[in-house]
Short mmCIF file of C-alpha atoms in Angstrom, two decimals:
data_model
loop_
_atom_site.label_atom_id
_atom_site.label_comp_id
_atom_site.label_asym_id
_atom_site.label_seq_id
_atom_site.Cartn_x
_atom_site.Cartn_y
_atom_site.Cartn_z
CA MET A 247 28.33 -70.58 -43.20
CA SER A 248 25.56 -70.88 -45.70
CA ALA A 249 21.86 -71.00 -45.07
CA SER A 250 21.57 -74.30 -45.80
CA ALA A 251 23.34 -77.38 -44.24
CA ALA A 252 22.97 -81.08 -44.10
CA VAL A 253 21.16 -81.57 -40.63
CA PRO A 254 18.40 -83.76 -39.37
CA ASP A 255 14.92 -82.13 -40.62
CA CYS A 256 11.84 -82.23 -38.64
CA CYS A 257 10.84 -85.47 -39.92
CA GLY A 258 14.24 -87.32 -39.19
CA GLY A 259 16.79 -88.37 -41.34
CA LEU A 260 19.23 -85.95 -43.34
CA GLY A 261 18.29 -82.98 -45.48
CA ASN A 262 19.15 -79.53 -46.72
CA ILE A 263 17.12 -77.10 -44.54
CA ASP A 264 16.90 -73.65 -44.36
CA TYR A 265 18.11 -72.08 -41.05
CA LYS A 266 15.40 -69.25 -41.40
CA LYS A 267 12.52 -71.97 -41.43
CA ALA A 268 14.48 -74.03 -38.52
CA ASP A 269 12.32 -72.28 -35.36
CA LEU A 270 9.08 -72.73 -37.32
CA CYS A 271 10.15 -76.79 -37.76
CA VAL A 272 11.27 -76.83 -34.21
CA MET A 273 7.69 -75.45 -33.14
CA ALA A 274 5.82 -77.43 -35.37
CA ARG A 275 7.40 -80.47 -33.87
CA LEU A 276 6.78 -79.58 -30.44
CA LEU A 277 3.19 -78.43 -31.08
CA GLY A 278 2.70 -82.00 -32.72
CA TYR A 279 2.98 -83.52 -29.05
CA VAL A 280 0.67 -81.40 -27.74
CA ASP A 281 -3.08 -81.59 -27.76
CA PRO A 282 -4.62 -77.72 -26.76
CA LEU A 283 -7.96 -79.18 -26.34
CA ASP A 284 -7.05 -81.75 -23.72
CA PRO A 285 -8.95 -80.61 -20.46
CA SER A 286 -5.88 -80.28 -18.46
CA PHE A 287 -3.70 -78.28 -20.75
CA VAL A 288 -6.84 -75.88 -20.88
CA ALA A 289 -7.04 -75.91 -16.93
CA ALA A 290 -3.30 -75.23 -16.79
CA THR A 291 -3.56 -72.23 -19.54
CA LEU A 292 -6.53 -70.79 -17.62
CA ALA A 293 -5.01 -70.98 -14.54
CA ILE A 294 -1.81 -69.44 -15.86
CA ALA A 295 -3.71 -66.52 -17.22
CA PHE A 296 -5.98 -65.75 -14.22
CA ASN A 297 -3.66 -65.70 -11.45
CA PRO A 298 -1.94 -62.12 -12.61
CA LEU A 299 -5.04 -60.88 -13.68
CA PHE A 300 -6.61 -61.56 -10.12
CA TRP A 301 -3.95 -60.07 -8.22
CA ASN A 302 -3.65 -56.97 -10.60
CA VAL A 303 -7.39 -56.51 -10.42
CA VAL A 304 -8.01 -56.93 -6.79
CA ALA A 305 -4.72 -54.81 -5.93
CA ARG A 306 -5.77 -51.87 -8.27
CA TRP A 307 -9.42 -52.08 -6.54
CA GLU A 308 -7.86 -51.70 -3.19
CA GLN A 309 -5.45 -48.89 -3.88
CA LYS A 310 -8.61 -47.00 -5.38
CA THR A 311 -11.00 -47.93 -2.93
CA HIS A 312 -9.13 -49.14 0.33
CA LYS A 313 -12.15 -51.72 0.76
CA LEU A 314 -10.08 -54.46 1.80
CA SER A 315 -8.29 -52.60 4.40
CA LYS A 316 -11.62 -51.13 5.60
CA ALA A 317 -13.05 -54.93 5.79
CA PHE A 318 -10.21 -56.35 7.62
CA GLY A 319 -9.71 -53.71 9.70
CA SER A 320 -5.94 -52.96 8.79
CA PRO A 321 -4.03 -52.60 5.60
CA HIS A 322 -1.37 -55.30 6.82
CA LEU A 323 -4.22 -58.09 7.78
CA ALA A 324 -5.92 -57.57 4.17
CA CYS A 325 -2.41 -57.74 2.44
CA TYR A 326 -1.93 -60.74 4.51
CA THR A 327 -5.07 -62.45 3.14
CA LEU A 328 -4.86 -61.33 -0.40
CA GLY A 329 -1.21 -63.00 -0.20
CA GLY A 330 -2.70 -66.23 1.04
CA ALA A 331 -5.04 -66.19 -1.68
CA ILE A 332 -2.30 -65.80 -4.16
CA LEU A 333 -0.19 -68.51 -2.74
CA LEU A 334 -3.26 -71.05 -2.82
CA LEU A 335 -3.88 -69.90 -6.54
CA ASN A 336 -0.13 -70.51 -7.44
CA PHE A 337 -0.38 -73.90 -6.05
CA LEU A 338 -3.27 -74.63 -8.10
CA ARG A 339 -1.39 -73.52 -11.11
CA SER A 340 1.52 -75.37 -10.68
CA HIS A 341 -0.69 -78.66 -9.95
CA CYS A 342 -2.50 -77.82 -13.23
CA PHE A 343 0.75 -77.48 -14.95
CA THR A 344 1.90 -80.93 -13.75
CA GLN A 345 -1.11 -82.52 -14.53
CA ALA A 346 -1.07 -80.97 -18.09
CA MET A 347 2.27 -82.33 -18.95
CA LEU A 348 1.47 -85.98 -17.13
CA SER A 349 -1.56 -86.32 -19.44
CA GLN A 350 0.57 -85.83 -22.63
CA PRO A 351 3.13 -87.49 -24.32
CA GLN A 352 6.96 -86.86 -23.59
CA MET A 353 9.44 -85.61 -26.10
CA GLU A 354 12.43 -88.22 -26.95
CA ILE A 355 15.00 -85.85 -27.50
CA LEU A 356 14.73 -84.48 -23.91
CA ASP A 357 14.32 -87.65 -22.36
CA ASN A 358 17.92 -88.36 -21.16
CA PRO A 359 20.35 -87.46 -18.21
CA MET A 360 21.86 -84.45 -19.67
CA ALA A 361 18.47 -82.81 -20.12
CA TYR A 362 17.40 -83.72 -16.79
CA SER A 363 20.54 -82.38 -15.37
CA ALA A 364 20.03 -79.09 -16.94
CA GLY A 365 16.24 -78.86 -15.79
CA LEU A 366 17.37 -79.49 -12.56
CA VAL A 367 20.01 -76.69 -12.82
CA LEU A 368 17.00 -74.46 -13.81
CA LEU A 369 14.84 -75.47 -11.08
CA GLY A 370 17.77 -74.69 -8.82
CA MET A 371 18.60 -71.25 -9.92
CA GLY A 372 14.48 -70.30 -10.17
CA SER A 373 14.44 -71.12 -6.63
CA VAL A 374 17.37 -69.00 -5.44
CA PHE A 375 15.70 -66.32 -7.33
CA VAL A 376 12.26 -66.58 -5.83
CA LEU A 377 13.35 -67.55 -2.17
CA SER A 378 15.91 -64.59 -2.10
CA SER A 379 13.41 -62.27 -3.65
CA PHE A 380 10.93 -63.08 -0.95
CA PHE A 381 13.42 -62.60 1.92
CA ALA A 382 14.50 -59.25 0.40
CA LEU A 383 10.97 -58.08 -0.05
CA GLY A 384 9.32 -59.64 3.22
CA PHE A 385 5.59 -60.84 2.85
CA THR A 386 4.18 -57.63 2.50
CA GLY A 387 6.80 -56.47 -0.40
CA THR A 388 6.27 -59.63 -2.25
CA PHE A 389 2.34 -59.76 -1.97
CA LEU A 390 1.49 -56.03 -3.40
CA GLY A 391 1.91 -54.23 -0.18
CA ASP A 392 2.57 -51.04 -1.82
CA TYR A 393 -1.08 -51.12 -3.18
CA PHE A 394 -2.33 -50.97 0.33
CA GLY A 395 -0.29 -48.23 1.30
CA ILE A 396 2.46 -50.26 2.97
CA LEU A 397 5.97 -49.12 1.58
CA LYS A 398 9.39 -49.88 2.30
CA GLU A 399 11.85 -46.83 2.79
CA ALA A 400 13.19 -47.20 -0.62
CA ARG A 401 12.96 -49.64 -3.56
CA VAL A 402 14.92 -52.84 -2.96
CA THR A 403 18.32 -52.84 -4.77
CA THR A 404 20.25 -55.75 -3.02
CA PHE A 405 20.43 -59.31 -4.55
CA PRO A 406 18.76 -60.57 -6.46
CA PHE A 407 17.51 -57.18 -7.83
CA ASN A 408 20.78 -56.05 -8.35
CA PHE A 409 21.27 -59.05 -10.66
CA LEU A 410 18.07 -59.33 -12.22
CA ASP A 411 14.92 -57.21 -12.94
CA ASN A 412 11.65 -58.79 -11.48
CA PRO A 413 13.53 -61.92 -10.07
CA MET A 414 10.52 -63.46 -8.62
CA TYR A 415 8.75 -63.46 -12.00
CA TRP A 416 11.75 -64.73 -13.92
CA GLY A 417 12.87 -67.36 -11.32
CA SER A 418 9.41 -68.70 -11.35
CA THR A 419 9.58 -69.01 -15.00
CA ALA A 420 12.88 -70.79 -14.94
CA ASN A 421 11.17 -73.15 -12.15
CA TYR A 422 8.53 -74.03 -14.60
CA LEU A 423 11.13 -74.48 -17.67
CA GLY A 424 13.37 -76.78 -15.43
CA TRP A 425 10.26 -78.94 -14.38
CA ALA A 426 9.12 -79.11 -18.09
CA ILE A 427 12.69 -80.35 -19.01
CA MET A 428 13.06 -82.94 -16.00
CA ASN A 429 9.52 -84.11 -17.24
CA ALA A 430 10.84 -84.33 -20.94
CA SER A 431 7.62 -82.55 -21.43
CA PRO A 432 6.77 -80.46 -24.68
CA THR A 433 3.47 -79.54 -23.24
CA GLY A 434 5.31 -78.01 -20.08
CA LEU A 435 7.95 -76.09 -22.42
CA LEU A 436 4.70 -74.57 -24.21
CA LEU A 437 3.09 -73.81 -20.85
CA THR A 438 5.96 -72.49 -19.94
CA ALA A 439 6.20 -69.92 -22.81
CA VAL A 440 2.56 -68.86 -21.68
CA VAL A 441 3.56 -68.32 -18.04
CA ALA A 442 6.70 -65.85 -19.42
CA LEU A 443 4.04 -64.19 -21.72
CA VAL A 444 1.78 -63.53 -18.99
CA TYR A 445 4.45 -62.32 -16.49
CA MET A 446 5.54 -59.65 -19.32
CA LEU A 447 2.06 -58.57 -19.91
CA ALA A 448 1.57 -58.19 -16.09
CA LEU A 449 4.62 -55.93 -15.85
CA GLN A 450 3.57 -53.59 -18.06
CA PHE A 451 1.00 -52.86 -15.45
CA GLU A 452 2.72 -53.23 -12.50
CA GLU A 453 6.24 -51.58 -13.17
CA PRO A 454 4.81 -48.14 -13.92
CA PHE A 455 2.94 -48.36 -10.55
CA THR A 456 5.73 -49.35 -8.62
CA ALA A 457 8.03 -46.70 -10.05
CA GLU A 458 5.32 -43.68 -9.65
CA ILE A 459 4.61 -44.54 -6.23
CA TYR A 460 8.24 -44.71 -5.13
CA ARG A 461 8.98 -41.39 -7.03
CA GLN A 462 5.96 -39.65 -5.22
CA LYS A 463 7.75 -40.99 -1.63
CA ALA A 464 10.99 -39.78 -2.64
CA LEU A 465 9.29 -36.46 -3.94
CA GLN A 466 7.60 -36.24 -0.34
CA ALA A 467 10.47 -36.99 1.69
CA HIS A 468 12.57 -34.27 -0.14
CA LYS A 469 9.88 -31.48 0.35
CA ARG A 470 10.02 -32.24 4.13
CA SER A 471 13.63 -32.13 4.25
#
């Protein structure tokens, strides 16, 4: 197949376009629906960026100082409190995400039953990954218990962790993507990309810590045996 073909161009109609420029064309069309200065869009972006920053900073601070555990009298109670705060922040993030979508135009190409069904499937898959991750890890495992010294015997490798790395994060991303498609929202698609980017950045800090703490635990167990 040649690099050019007769397909609808970005402005409508038929024209010969270079497939190498197709992604830029689609992105330009997508951004044409989005007002990045809209207050609801700004609020959603800030909420998306703030949440992982908050829980990583607080968890690292606790891991180094144990001040939350001391303040609440036990590491478990401190972890439950941080987990409750994270849940509230995530509800706020989802609210801001939805308000940003509702405040900006829909994309006609996504406003059809097939796209809605695809979004519903993504939402269902994402929910399966999020909920199964929670049940596999438990509350403290989900909400950074390892930073509080609350460790499992070993890292969880059962479903969905044997199917996908970091299923909680990618399940959450799939939820946002499905919700955006169901609402035919280019704003939602752009914000979903922000969610994925922020999660990938967060994993650069979280994954090495988790791997190291369980490596040390296994090493200590081996020395005692």
